[in-house]
Amino acid sequence: MSAVSTSDTTIALEPLVDLARTVGREAAELVRERRPAGRVPVATTKSSPIDVVTEIDRASEALIRRRILDARPDDAFIGEEDEDVAGTSGVEWVVDPIDGTVNFVYGYPAYAVSIAARRDGEAVVGYVVNIASGEEWGAVAGGGAWRWAGEERIALAPPLPVEGTPVDLGSLLVGTGFNYSRSVREAQARAVAAMLPHVRDIRRGGAAALDLCAVADGRLDAYVEQGLKPWDLAAGSLIAAEAGLVVSGLDGPADERLTLVVAASRRREFLELVRACGF
Ligand code: IPD
């Protein structure tokens, strides 16, 4: 069983991923049940007029917070929509109750519950469920990543290149996303426009957690985005890393400045392209 240790404690990780899954499935069910037909009303906006929150985001986060802290009252909790809770156990949960909120509002079927547990700032457990489709992915640090097919866990491995096309940058299907701030978007649009002629194509799915799982599952070859928050990337980046991809930032770990995911064999070239495009 995978576990992480510090000087005074060892924490078994399987029970944490089981908890993440139980709670994540319950939250996904709540979101599905409460979603009205058509468009979902917006409760308020955050960083910009297009950065929206619904009452269902808040209800999903409240449920996840309550269930996790009832089960593990000494843990810390960071959620996208509410105040942080400090803890004493050394385990910190990082949660996006609905990643892809704009998709959720419109009924575009790519929005997810994303739950990670971190230890010393590093994700050690990750769980993502696509609320609309019911697909689920999970990972445990040092224990691999998988997609669930019912109760069966199918292990994820580094995806193979598409047969019949040369293994170069021009064959990469690259996922990305855009920030809610207009000035950041302008720079992102320039960088994506510069990249497009050099790759197979670009995809913008609208839920970073699902994009990261898509790379882990071979549905994308690579991913690059600026401006991701910890709750957007904590679970998905562990799932991608445990599936055998390289997850990084520009000069170190993935962070708000940049998140980059690609197979180790293409990393050097892809990083050069990302830099050259001005990400
Ligand atoms: C957003 C989505 C989107 C990404 C944005 C995120 P939210 O999260 O993950 O794909 O491009 O950077 O903020 O607001 O839907 O939880």
PDB file of C-alpha atoms and ligand atoms in Angstrom:
ATOM      1  CA  MET A   1       0.000   0.000   0.000  1.00  0.00           C
ATOM      2  CA  SER A   2       1.383   3.475  -0.870  1.00  0.00           C
ATOM      3  CA  ALA A   3       2.127   5.729   2.051  1.00  0.00           C
ATOM      4  CA  VAL A   4       3.969   8.980   2.770  1.00  0.00           C
ATOM      5  CA  SER A   5       6.027   9.634   5.891  1.00  0.00           C
ATOM      6  CA  THR A   6       7.373  12.596   7.746  1.00  0.00           C
ATOM      7  CA  SER A   7       9.518  12.536  10.890  1.00  0.00           C
ATOM      8  CA  ASP A   8       6.557  11.690  13.131  1.00  0.00           C
ATOM      9  CA  THR A   9       3.824  10.063  11.027  1.00  0.00           C
ATOM     10  CA  THR A  10       3.182   7.720   8.134  1.00  0.00           C
ATOM     11  CA  ILE A  11      -0.044   8.210   6.233  1.00  0.00           C
ATOM     12  CA  ALA A  12      -1.570   5.384   4.185  1.00  0.00           C
ATOM     13  CA  LEU A  13      -2.796   6.797   0.896  1.00  0.00           C
ATOM     14  CA  GLU A  14      -5.352   4.195  -0.260  1.00  0.00           C
ATOM     15  CA  PRO A  15      -7.870   5.219   2.448  1.00  0.00           C
ATOM     16  CA  LEU A  16      -7.454   8.840   1.321  1.00  0.00           C
ATOM     17  CA  VAL A  17      -8.204   8.043  -2.320  1.00  0.00           C
ATOM     18  CA  ASP A  18     -11.155   5.889  -1.233  1.00  0.00           C
ATOM     19  CA  LEU A  19     -12.488   8.860   0.745  1.00  0.00           C
ATOM     20  CA  ALA A  20     -11.898  11.217  -2.202  1.00  0.00           C
ATOM     21  CA  ARG A  21     -13.804   8.855  -4.464  1.00  0.00           C
ATOM     22  CA  THR A  22     -16.758   8.303  -2.102  1.00  0.00           C
ATOM     23  CA  VAL A  23     -17.132  12.023  -1.452  1.00  0.00           C
ATOM     24  CA  GLY A  24     -16.447  13.010  -5.067  1.00  0.00           C
ATOM     25  CA  ARG A  25     -19.114  10.647  -6.380  1.00  0.00           C
ATOM     26  CA  GLU A  26     -21.599  11.990  -3.840  1.00  0.00           C
ATOM     27  CA  ALA A  27     -20.836  15.582  -4.884  1.00  0.00           C
ATOM     28  CA  ALA A  28     -21.151  14.674  -8.571  1.00  0.00           C
ATOM     29  CA  GLU A  29     -24.539  13.127  -7.856  1.00  0.00           C
ATOM     30  CA  LEU A  30     -25.662  16.268  -6.005  1.00  0.00           C
ATOM     31  CA  VAL A  31     -24.585  18.460  -8.942  1.00  0.00           C
ATOM     32  CA  ARG A  32     -26.405  16.223 -11.464  1.00  0.00           C
ATOM     33  CA  GLU A  33     -29.585  16.195  -9.380  1.00  0.00           C
ATOM     34  CA  ARG A  34     -29.662  19.923  -8.747  1.00  0.00           C
ATOM     35  CA  ARG A  35     -28.762  21.046 -12.267  1.00  0.00           C
ATOM     36  CA  PRO A  36     -31.902  22.554 -13.821  1.00  0.00           C
ATOM     37  CA  ALA A  37     -32.667  22.028 -17.508  1.00  0.00           C
ATOM     38  CA  GLY A  38     -31.191  24.671 -19.813  1.00  0.00           C
ATOM     39  CA  ARG A  39     -28.786  27.244 -18.423  1.00  0.00           C
ATOM     40  CA  VAL A  40     -27.896  27.419 -14.736  1.00  0.00           C
ATOM     41  CA  PRO A  41     -28.392  30.807 -13.035  1.00  0.00           C
ATOM     42  CA  VAL A  42     -25.186  32.577 -11.967  1.00  0.00           C
ATOM     43  CA  ALA A  43     -25.057  33.506  -8.254  1.00  0.00           C
ATOM     44  CA  THR A  44     -22.117  35.901  -8.484  1.00  0.00           C
ATOM     45  CA  THR A  45     -18.877  36.649 -10.328  1.00  0.00           C
ATOM     46  CA  LYS A  46     -15.293  36.567  -9.008  1.00  0.00           C
ATOM     47  CA  SER A  47     -12.098  37.749 -10.728  1.00  0.00           C
ATOM     48  CA  SER A  48     -13.931  39.156 -13.774  1.00  0.00           C
ATOM     49  CA  PRO A  49     -17.512  39.379 -15.123  1.00  0.00           C
ATOM     50  CA  ILE A  50     -17.028  36.046 -16.949  1.00  0.00           C
ATOM     51  CA  ASP A  51     -15.611  34.193 -13.898  1.00  0.00           C
ATOM     52  CA  VAL A  52     -18.883  32.858 -12.514  1.00  0.00           C
ATOM     53  CA  VAL A  53     -20.114  30.923  -9.470  1.00  0.00           C
ATOM     54  CA  THR A  54     -23.455  29.153  -9.065  1.00  0.00           C
ATOM     55  CA  GLU A  55     -25.281  28.101  -5.913  1.00  0.00           C
ATOM     56  CA  ILE A  56     -24.600  24.510  -6.994  1.00  0.00           C
ATOM     57  CA  ASP A  57     -20.796  25.114  -6.909  1.00  0.00           C
ATOM     58  CA  ARG A  58     -21.256  26.276  -3.320  1.00  0.00           C
ATOM     59  CA  ALA A  59     -23.477  23.344  -2.366  1.00  0.00           C
ATOM     60  CA  SER A  60     -21.013  20.874  -3.891  1.00  0.00           C
ATOM     61  CA  GLU A  61     -18.098  22.402  -1.993  1.00  0.00           C
ATOM     62  CA  ALA A  62     -20.059  22.503   1.280  1.00  0.00           C
ATOM     63  CA  LEU A  63     -20.863  18.792   0.942  1.00  0.00           C
ATOM     64  CA  ILE A  64     -17.263  17.828   0.120  1.00  0.00           C
ATOM     65  CA  ARG A  65     -15.903  19.934   2.974  1.00  0.00           C
ATOM     66  CA  ARG A  66     -18.381  18.514   5.483  1.00  0.00           C
ATOM     67  CA  ARG A  67     -17.823  14.885   4.488  1.00  0.00           C
ATOM     68  CA  ILE A  68     -14.020  15.135   4.446  1.00  0.00           C
ATOM     69  CA  LEU A  69     -13.695  17.054   7.700  1.00  0.00           C
ATOM     70  CA  ASP A  70     -16.246  14.772   9.421  1.00  0.00           C
ATOM     71  CA  ALA A  71     -14.062  11.804   8.423  1.00  0.00           C
ATOM     72  CA  ARG A  72     -10.727  13.542   9.086  1.00  0.00           C
ATOM     73  CA  PRO A  73     -11.275  16.501  11.454  1.00  0.00           C
ATOM     74  CA  ASP A  74      -7.556  17.295  11.832  1.00  0.00           C
ATOM     75  CA  ASP A  75      -6.922  17.852   8.106  1.00  0.00           C
ATOM     76  CA  ALA A  76      -6.675  21.229   6.360  1.00  0.00           C
ATOM     77  CA  PHE A  77      -9.068  22.150   3.538  1.00  0.00           C
ATOM     78  CA  ILE A  78      -8.687  24.558   0.621  1.00  0.00           C
ATOM     79  CA  GLY A  79     -11.665  24.912  -1.711  1.00  0.00           C
ATOM     80  CA  GLU A  80     -12.254  27.202  -4.662  1.00  0.00           C
ATOM     81  CA  GLU A  81     -15.413  28.782  -3.293  1.00  0.00           C
ATOM     82  CA  ASP A  82     -15.021  29.238   0.479  1.00  0.00           C
ATOM     83  CA  GLU A  83     -12.586  30.082   3.300  1.00  0.00           C
ATOM     84  CA  ASP A  84      -9.564  27.846   3.934  1.00  0.00           C
ATOM     85  CA  VAL A  85      -9.582  25.631   7.031  1.00  0.00           C
ATOM     86  CA  ALA A  86      -6.283  25.058   8.876  1.00  0.00           C
ATOM     87  CA  GLY A  87      -5.372  21.585  10.132  1.00  0.00           C
ATOM     88  CA  THR A  88      -2.859  19.790  12.311  1.00  0.00           C
ATOM     89  CA  SER A  89      -2.505  16.349  10.646  1.00  0.00           C
ATOM     90  CA  GLY A  90      -0.209  17.445   7.810  1.00  0.00           C
ATOM     91  CA  VAL A  91      -2.811  16.436   5.189  1.00  0.00           C
ATOM     92  CA  GLU A  92      -4.356  19.253   3.172  1.00  0.00           C
ATOM     93  CA  TRP A  93      -7.308  18.748   0.800  1.00  0.00           C
ATOM     94  CA  VAL A  94      -7.466  20.903  -2.320  1.00  0.00           C
ATOM     95  CA  VAL A  95     -10.871  20.879  -3.974  1.00  0.00           C
ATOM     96  CA  ASP A  96     -12.635  22.290  -7.001  1.00  0.00           C
ATOM     97  CA  PRO A  97     -16.335  21.497  -6.477  1.00  0.00           C
ATOM     98  CA  ILE A  98     -17.104  22.122 -10.175  1.00  0.00           C
ATOM     99  CA  ASP A  99     -14.118  22.613 -12.474  1.00  0.00           C
ATOM    100  CA  GLY A 100     -15.451  23.909 -15.783  1.00  0.00           C
ATOM    101  CA  THR A 101     -18.141  26.091 -14.243  1.00  0.00           C
ATOM    102  CA  VAL A 102     -18.837  27.890 -17.529  1.00  0.00           C
ATOM    103  CA  ASN A 103     -19.433  24.525 -19.233  1.00  0.00           C
ATOM    104  CA  PHE A 104     -21.720  23.605 -16.331  1.00  0.00           C
ATOM    105  CA  VAL A 105     -23.730  26.819 -16.700  1.00  0.00           C
ATOM    106  CA  TYR A 106     -24.253  26.184 -20.427  1.00  0.00           C
ATOM    107  CA  GLY A 107     -24.750  22.412 -20.179  1.00  0.00           C
ATOM    108  CA  TYR A 108     -21.619  21.686 -22.239  1.00  0.00           C
ATOM    109  CA  PRO A 109     -20.793  18.200 -20.906  1.00  0.00           C
ATOM    110  CA  ALA A 110     -17.256  18.726 -19.596  1.00  0.00           C
ATOM    111  CA  TYR A 111     -17.302  19.709 -15.935  1.00  0.00           C
ATOM    112  CA  ALA A 112     -15.803  17.855 -13.023  1.00  0.00           C
ATOM    113  CA  VAL A 113     -15.369  17.421  -9.314  1.00  0.00           C
ATOM    114  CA  SER A 114     -11.630  17.536  -8.550  1.00  0.00           C
ATOM    115  CA  ILE A 115     -10.280  16.423  -5.162  1.00  0.00           C
ATOM    116  CA  ALA A 116      -6.618  16.174  -4.151  1.00  0.00           C
ATOM    117  CA  ALA A 117      -4.891  15.482  -0.861  1.00  0.00           C
ATOM    118  CA  ARG A 118      -1.498  17.118  -0.406  1.00  0.00           C
ATOM    119  CA  ARG A 119       1.311  16.419   1.980  1.00  0.00           C
ATOM    120  CA  ASP A 120       4.064  19.041   2.417  1.00  0.00           C
ATOM    121  CA  GLY A 121       2.567  20.905  -0.540  1.00  0.00           C
ATOM    122  CA  GLU A 122       2.780  17.888  -2.894  1.00  0.00           C
ATOM    123  CA  ALA A 123      -0.313  16.104  -4.188  1.00  0.00           C
ATOM    124  CA  VAL A 124      -0.297  12.502  -2.905  1.00  0.00           C
ATOM    125  CA  VAL A 125      -3.850  11.547  -3.892  1.00  0.00           C
ATOM    126  CA  GLY A 126      -5.951  12.773  -6.822  1.00  0.00           C
ATOM    127  CA  TYR A 127      -9.490  12.013  -7.919  1.00  0.00           C
ATOM    128  CA  VAL A 128     -11.462  13.588 -10.789  1.00  0.00           C
ATOM    129  CA  VAL A 129     -14.994  12.722 -11.932  1.00  0.00           C
ATOM    130  CA  ASN A 130     -16.602  14.079 -15.080  1.00  0.00           C
ATOM    131  CA  ILE A 131     -19.998  14.949 -13.630  1.00  0.00           C
ATOM    132  CA  ALA A 132     -21.820  14.837 -16.965  1.00  0.00           C
ATOM    133  CA  SER A 133     -20.402  11.540 -18.267  1.00  0.00           C
ATOM    134  CA  GLY A 134     -19.648   9.797 -14.951  1.00  0.00           C
ATOM    135  CA  GLU A 135     -16.073   8.929 -16.044  1.00  0.00           C
ATOM    136  CA  GLU A 136     -13.627   8.785 -13.121  1.00  0.00           C
ATOM    137  CA  TRP A 137      -9.846   8.946 -12.780  1.00  0.00           C
ATOM    138  CA  GLY A 138      -7.629   8.612  -9.737  1.00  0.00           C
ATOM    139  CA  ALA A 139      -4.014   8.405  -8.663  1.00  0.00           C
ATOM    140  CA  VAL A 140      -1.885   7.769  -5.613  1.00  0.00           C
ATOM    141  CA  ALA A 141       1.687   9.079  -5.401  1.00  0.00           C
ATOM    142  CA  GLY A 142       4.009   6.191  -6.167  1.00  0.00           C
ATOM    143  CA  GLY A 143       1.008   3.900  -6.753  1.00  0.00           C
ATOM    144  CA  GLY A 144       0.000   4.730 -10.326  1.00  0.00           C
ATOM    145  CA  ALA A 145      -3.026   6.271 -12.015  1.00  0.00           C
ATOM    146  CA  TRP A 146      -6.155   4.652 -13.338  1.00  0.00           C
ATOM    147  CA  ARG A 147      -9.569   5.142 -14.882  1.00  0.00           C
ATOM    148  CA  TRP A 148     -12.474   3.316 -13.296  1.00  0.00           C
ATOM    149  CA  ALA A 149     -14.713   1.105 -15.421  1.00  0.00           C
ATOM    150  CA  GLY A 150     -17.436   0.435 -12.865  1.00  0.00           C
ATOM    151  CA  GLU A 151     -15.557  -1.012  -9.908  1.00  0.00           C
ATOM    152  CA  GLU A 152     -12.584  -2.110 -12.028  1.00  0.00           C
ATOM    153  CA  ARG A 153      -9.496   0.120 -11.993  1.00  0.00           C
ATOM    154  CA  ILE A 154      -7.761   0.238 -15.372  1.00  0.00           C
ATOM    155  CA  ALA A 155      -4.131   1.311 -14.985  1.00  0.00           C
ATOM    156  CA  LEU A 156      -2.994   4.198 -17.191  1.00  0.00           C
ATOM    157  CA  ALA A 157       0.350   4.078 -18.991  1.00  0.00           C
ATOM    158  CA  PRO A 158       2.145   6.678 -21.152  1.00  0.00           C
ATOM    159  CA  PRO A 159       0.108   6.937 -24.367  1.00  0.00           C
ATOM    160  CA  LEU A 160       1.611   5.739 -27.641  1.00  0.00           C
ATOM    161  CA  PRO A 161       1.969   8.074 -30.641  1.00  0.00           C
ATOM    162  CA  VAL A 162      -0.816   7.852 -33.238  1.00  0.00           C
ATOM    163  CA  GLU A 163       0.161   5.158 -35.748  1.00  0.00           C
ATOM    164  CA  GLY A 164       1.077   6.285 -39.219  1.00  0.00           C
ATOM    165  CA  THR A 165       2.213   9.807 -38.313  1.00  0.00           C
ATOM    166  CA  PRO A 166       5.796  10.903 -37.643  1.00  0.00           C
ATOM    167  CA  VAL A 167       6.780  11.298 -33.992  1.00  0.00           C
ATOM    168  CA  ASP A 168       7.506  15.001 -33.989  1.00  0.00           C
ATOM    169  CA  LEU A 169       5.929  18.153 -32.651  1.00  0.00           C
ATOM    170  CA  GLY A 170       3.701  18.389 -35.701  1.00  0.00           C
ATOM    171  CA  SER A 171       1.885  15.247 -34.546  1.00  0.00           C
ATOM    172  CA  LEU A 172       0.887  16.599 -31.117  1.00  0.00           C
ATOM    173  CA  LEU A 173      -2.741  17.249 -30.208  1.00  0.00           C
ATOM    174  CA  VAL A 174      -2.366  19.931 -27.537  1.00  0.00           C
ATOM    175  CA  GLY A 175      -4.906  20.980 -24.894  1.00  0.00           C
ATOM    176  CA  THR A 176      -4.905  24.440 -23.402  1.00  0.00           C
ATOM    177  CA  GLY A 177      -7.157  26.934 -21.630  1.00  0.00           C
ATOM    178  CA  PHE A 178      -7.675  30.621 -21.088  1.00  0.00           C
ATOM    179  CA  ASN A 179      -7.704  32.796 -17.994  1.00  0.00           C
ATOM    180  CA  TYR A 180     -10.694  34.949 -17.034  1.00  0.00           C
ATOM    181  CA  SER A 181      -8.633  38.153 -17.151  1.00  0.00           C
ATOM    182  CA  ARG A 182      -8.763  39.981 -20.487  1.00  0.00           C
ATOM    183  CA  SER A 183      -5.098  41.043 -20.471  1.00  0.00           C
ATOM    184  CA  VAL A 184      -3.886  37.511 -19.621  1.00  0.00           C
ATOM    185  CA  ARG A 185      -6.126  36.135 -22.397  1.00  0.00           C
ATOM    186  CA  GLU A 186      -4.652  38.485 -24.956  1.00  0.00           C
ATOM    187  CA  ALA A 187      -1.171  37.111 -24.212  1.00  0.00           C
ATOM    188  CA  GLN A 188      -2.487  33.518 -24.183  1.00  0.00           C
ATOM    189  CA  ALA A 189      -4.201  34.013 -27.533  1.00  0.00           C
ATOM    190  CA  ARG A 190      -0.921  35.254 -29.072  1.00  0.00           C
ATOM    191  CA  ALA A 191       0.963  32.255 -27.664  1.00  0.00           C
ATOM    192  CA  VAL A 192      -1.648  29.749 -28.889  1.00  0.00           C
ATOM    193  CA  ALA A 193      -1.735  31.394 -32.343  1.00  0.00           C
ATOM    194  CA  ALA A 194       2.053  31.057 -32.522  1.00  0.00           C
ATOM    195  CA  MET A 195       1.868  27.367 -31.532  1.00  0.00           C
ATOM    196  CA  LEU A 196      -0.964  26.299 -33.844  1.00  0.00           C
ATOM    197  CA  PRO A 197       1.074  26.027 -37.089  1.00  0.00           C
ATOM    198  CA  HIS A 198       3.619  23.763 -35.344  1.00  0.00           C
ATOM    199  CA  VAL A 199       1.283  21.107 -33.896  1.00  0.00           C
ATOM    200  CA  ARG A 200      -1.484  18.785 -35.132  1.00  0.00           C
ATOM    201  CA  ASP A 201      -4.184  20.912 -33.520  1.00  0.00           C
ATOM    202  CA  ILE A 202      -5.277  22.700 -30.346  1.00  0.00           C
ATOM    203  CA  ARG A 203      -8.197  21.764 -28.047  1.00  0.00           C
ATOM    204  CA  ARG A 204      -9.817  23.991 -25.412  1.00  0.00           C
ATOM    205  CA  GLY A 205     -12.103  21.786 -23.314  1.00  0.00           C
ATOM    206  CA  GLY A 206     -12.984  24.266 -20.575  1.00  0.00           C
ATOM    207  CA  ALA A 207     -12.139  22.140 -17.519  1.00  0.00           C
ATOM    208  CA  ALA A 208      -8.442  21.889 -16.686  1.00  0.00           C
ATOM    209  CA  ALA A 209      -8.864  18.836 -14.433  1.00  0.00           C
ATOM    210  CA  LEU A 210     -10.447  16.932 -17.334  1.00  0.00           C
ATOM    211  CA  ASP A 211      -7.767  18.160 -19.764  1.00  0.00           C
ATOM    212  CA  LEU A 212      -5.068  16.760 -17.469  1.00  0.00           C
ATOM    213  CA  CYS A 213      -6.913  13.426 -17.245  1.00  0.00           C
ATOM    214  CA  ALA A 214      -7.263  13.477 -21.045  1.00  0.00           C
ATOM    215  CA  VAL A 215      -3.466  13.629 -21.428  1.00  0.00           C
ATOM    216  CA  ALA A 216      -3.125  10.853 -18.836  1.00  0.00           C
ATOM    217  CA  ASP A 217      -5.597   8.771 -20.847  1.00  0.00           C
ATOM    218  CA  GLY A 218      -4.057   9.409 -24.291  1.00  0.00           C
ATOM    219  CA  ARG A 219      -6.934  11.606 -25.526  1.00  0.00           C
ATOM    220  CA  LEU A 220      -4.506  14.515 -25.847  1.00  0.00           C
ATOM    221  CA  ASP A 221      -0.736  14.373 -26.441  1.00  0.00           C
ATOM    222  CA  ALA A 222       0.186  17.435 -24.419  1.00  0.00           C
ATOM    223  CA  TYR A 223      -1.220  20.271 -22.368  1.00  0.00           C
ATOM    224  CA  VAL A 224      -0.069  23.798 -21.632  1.00  0.00           C
ATOM    225  CA  GLU A 225      -1.861  26.509 -19.668  1.00  0.00           C
ATOM    226  CA  GLN A 226      -1.014  29.646 -17.725  1.00  0.00           C
ATOM    227  CA  GLY A 227      -2.926  30.841 -14.679  1.00  0.00           C
ATOM    228  CA  LEU A 228      -4.193  27.558 -13.212  1.00  0.00           C
ATOM    229  CA  LYS A 229      -5.039  27.684  -9.513  1.00  0.00           C
ATOM    230  CA  PRO A 230      -4.088  24.868  -7.104  1.00  0.00           C
ATOM    231  CA  TRP A 231      -7.635  23.421  -7.153  1.00  0.00           C
ATOM    232  CA  ASP A 232      -7.598  23.294 -10.979  1.00  0.00           C
ATOM    233  CA  LEU A 233      -4.359  21.352 -11.218  1.00  0.00           C
ATOM    234  CA  ALA A 234      -3.681  19.441  -7.966  1.00  0.00           C
ATOM    235  CA  ALA A 235      -5.608  16.230  -8.700  1.00  0.00           C
ATOM    236  CA  GLY A 236      -5.232  16.134 -12.499  1.00  0.00           C
ATOM    237  CA  SER A 237      -1.514  16.818 -12.494  1.00  0.00           C
ATOM    238  CA  LEU A 238      -0.898  13.888 -10.109  1.00  0.00           C
ATOM    239  CA  ILE A 239      -3.036  11.658 -12.352  1.00  0.00           C
ATOM    240  CA  ALA A 240      -0.994  12.731 -15.407  1.00  0.00           C
ATOM    241  CA  ALA A 241       2.328  12.269 -13.589  1.00  0.00           C
ATOM    242  CA  GLU A 242       1.359   8.849 -12.247  1.00  0.00           C
ATOM    243  CA  ALA A 243       0.276   7.845 -15.764  1.00  0.00           C
ATOM    244  CA  GLY A 244       3.910   8.396 -16.771  1.00  0.00           C
ATOM    245  CA  LEU A 245       3.768  11.901 -18.265  1.00  0.00           C
ATOM    246  CA  VAL A 246       6.155  14.682 -17.293  1.00  0.00           C
ATOM    247  CA  VAL A 247       4.320  17.477 -15.464  1.00  0.00           C
ATOM    248  CA  SER A 248       6.234  20.711 -14.916  1.00  0.00           C
ATOM    249  CA  GLY A 249       6.272  24.474 -15.026  1.00  0.00           C
ATOM    250  CA  LEU A 250       8.646  26.624 -17.059  1.00  0.00           C
ATOM    251  CA  ASP A 251      11.650  26.209 -14.759  1.00  0.00           C
ATOM    252  CA  GLY A 252      10.422  23.911 -11.984  1.00  0.00           C
ATOM    253  CA  PRO A 253       7.193  22.362 -10.724  1.00  0.00           C
ATOM    254  CA  ALA A 254       3.857  23.210 -12.370  1.00  0.00           C
ATOM    255  CA  ASP A 255       2.385  26.349 -10.864  1.00  0.00           C
ATOM    256  CA  GLU A 256       0.167  29.313 -11.622  1.00  0.00           C
ATOM    257  CA  ARG A 257       2.785  30.691 -14.037  1.00  0.00           C
ATOM    258  CA  LEU A 258       2.647  27.593 -16.261  1.00  0.00           C
ATOM    259  CA  THR A 259       1.510  23.977 -16.309  1.00  0.00           C
ATOM    260  CA  LEU A 260       2.989  21.776 -19.020  1.00  0.00           C
ATOM    261  CA  VAL A 261       2.305  18.060 -19.530  1.00  0.00           C
ATOM    262  CA  VAL A 262       3.840  15.850 -22.218  1.00  0.00           C
ATOM    263  CA  ALA A 263       5.572  12.480 -22.649  1.00  0.00           C
ATOM    264  CA  ALA A 264       9.202  12.427 -21.518  1.00  0.00           C
ATOM    265  CA  SER A 265      10.368  11.633 -25.079  1.00  0.00           C
ATOM    266  CA  ARG A 266       8.927  14.905 -26.415  1.00  0.00           C
ATOM    267  CA  ARG A 267       9.459  17.165 -23.432  1.00  0.00           C
ATOM    268  CA  ARG A 268      12.610  19.003 -24.513  1.00  0.00           C
ATOM    269  CA  GLU A 269      11.224  19.948 -27.926  1.00  0.00           C
ATOM    270  CA  PHE A 270       7.782  20.836 -26.560  1.00  0.00           C
ATOM    271  CA  LEU A 271       9.248  23.036 -23.831  1.00  0.00           C
ATOM    272  CA  GLU A 272      11.341  24.849 -26.444  1.00  0.00           C
ATOM    273  CA  LEU A 273       8.220  25.411 -28.545  1.00  0.00           C
ATOM    274  CA  VAL A 274       6.254  26.646 -25.509  1.00  0.00           C
ATOM    275  CA  ARG A 275       8.993  29.141 -24.698  1.00  0.00           C
ATOM    276  CA  ALA A 276       9.358  30.245 -28.320  1.00  0.00           C
ATOM    277  CA  CYS A 277       5.598  30.864 -28.549  1.00  0.00           C
ATOM    278  CA  GLY A 278       5.755  33.210 -25.548  1.00  0.00           C
ATOM    279  CA  PHE A 279       3.769  31.233 -22.988  1.00  0.00           C
TER     280      PHE A 279
HETATM  281  C1  IPD B   1     -11.313  26.990 -15.100  1.00  0.00           C
HETATM  282  C2  IPD B   1     -11.246  25.806 -16.033  1.00  0.00           C
HETATM  283  C3  IPD B   1     -10.677  26.200 -17.370  1.00  0.00           C
HETATM  284  C4  IPD B   1      -9.328  26.853 -17.251  1.00  0.00           C
HETATM  285  C5  IPD B   1      -9.401  28.030 -16.299  1.00  0.00           C
HETATM  286  C6  IPD B   1      -9.944  27.593 -14.954  1.00  0.00           C
HETATM  287  P1  IPD B   1     -13.238  26.918 -13.245  1.00  0.00           P
HETATM  288  O1  IPD B   1     -11.752  26.584 -13.802  1.00  0.00           O
HETATM  289  O2  IPD B   1     -10.447  24.789 -15.476  1.00  0.00           O
HETATM  290  O3  IPD B   1     -10.523  25.099 -18.235  1.00  0.00           O
HETATM  291  O4  IPD B   1      -8.911  27.273 -18.522  1.00  0.00           O
HETATM  292  O5  IPD B   1      -8.078  28.521 -16.147  1.00  0.00           O
HETATM  293  O6  IPD B   1     -10.041  28.702 -14.105  1.00  0.00           O
HETATM  294  O7  IPD B   1     -13.323  28.389 -13.093  1.00  0.00           O
HETATM  295  O8  IPD B   1     -14.200  26.408 -14.240  1.00  0.00           O
HETATM  296  O9  IPD B   1     -13.308  26.175 -11.930  1.00  0.00           O
END
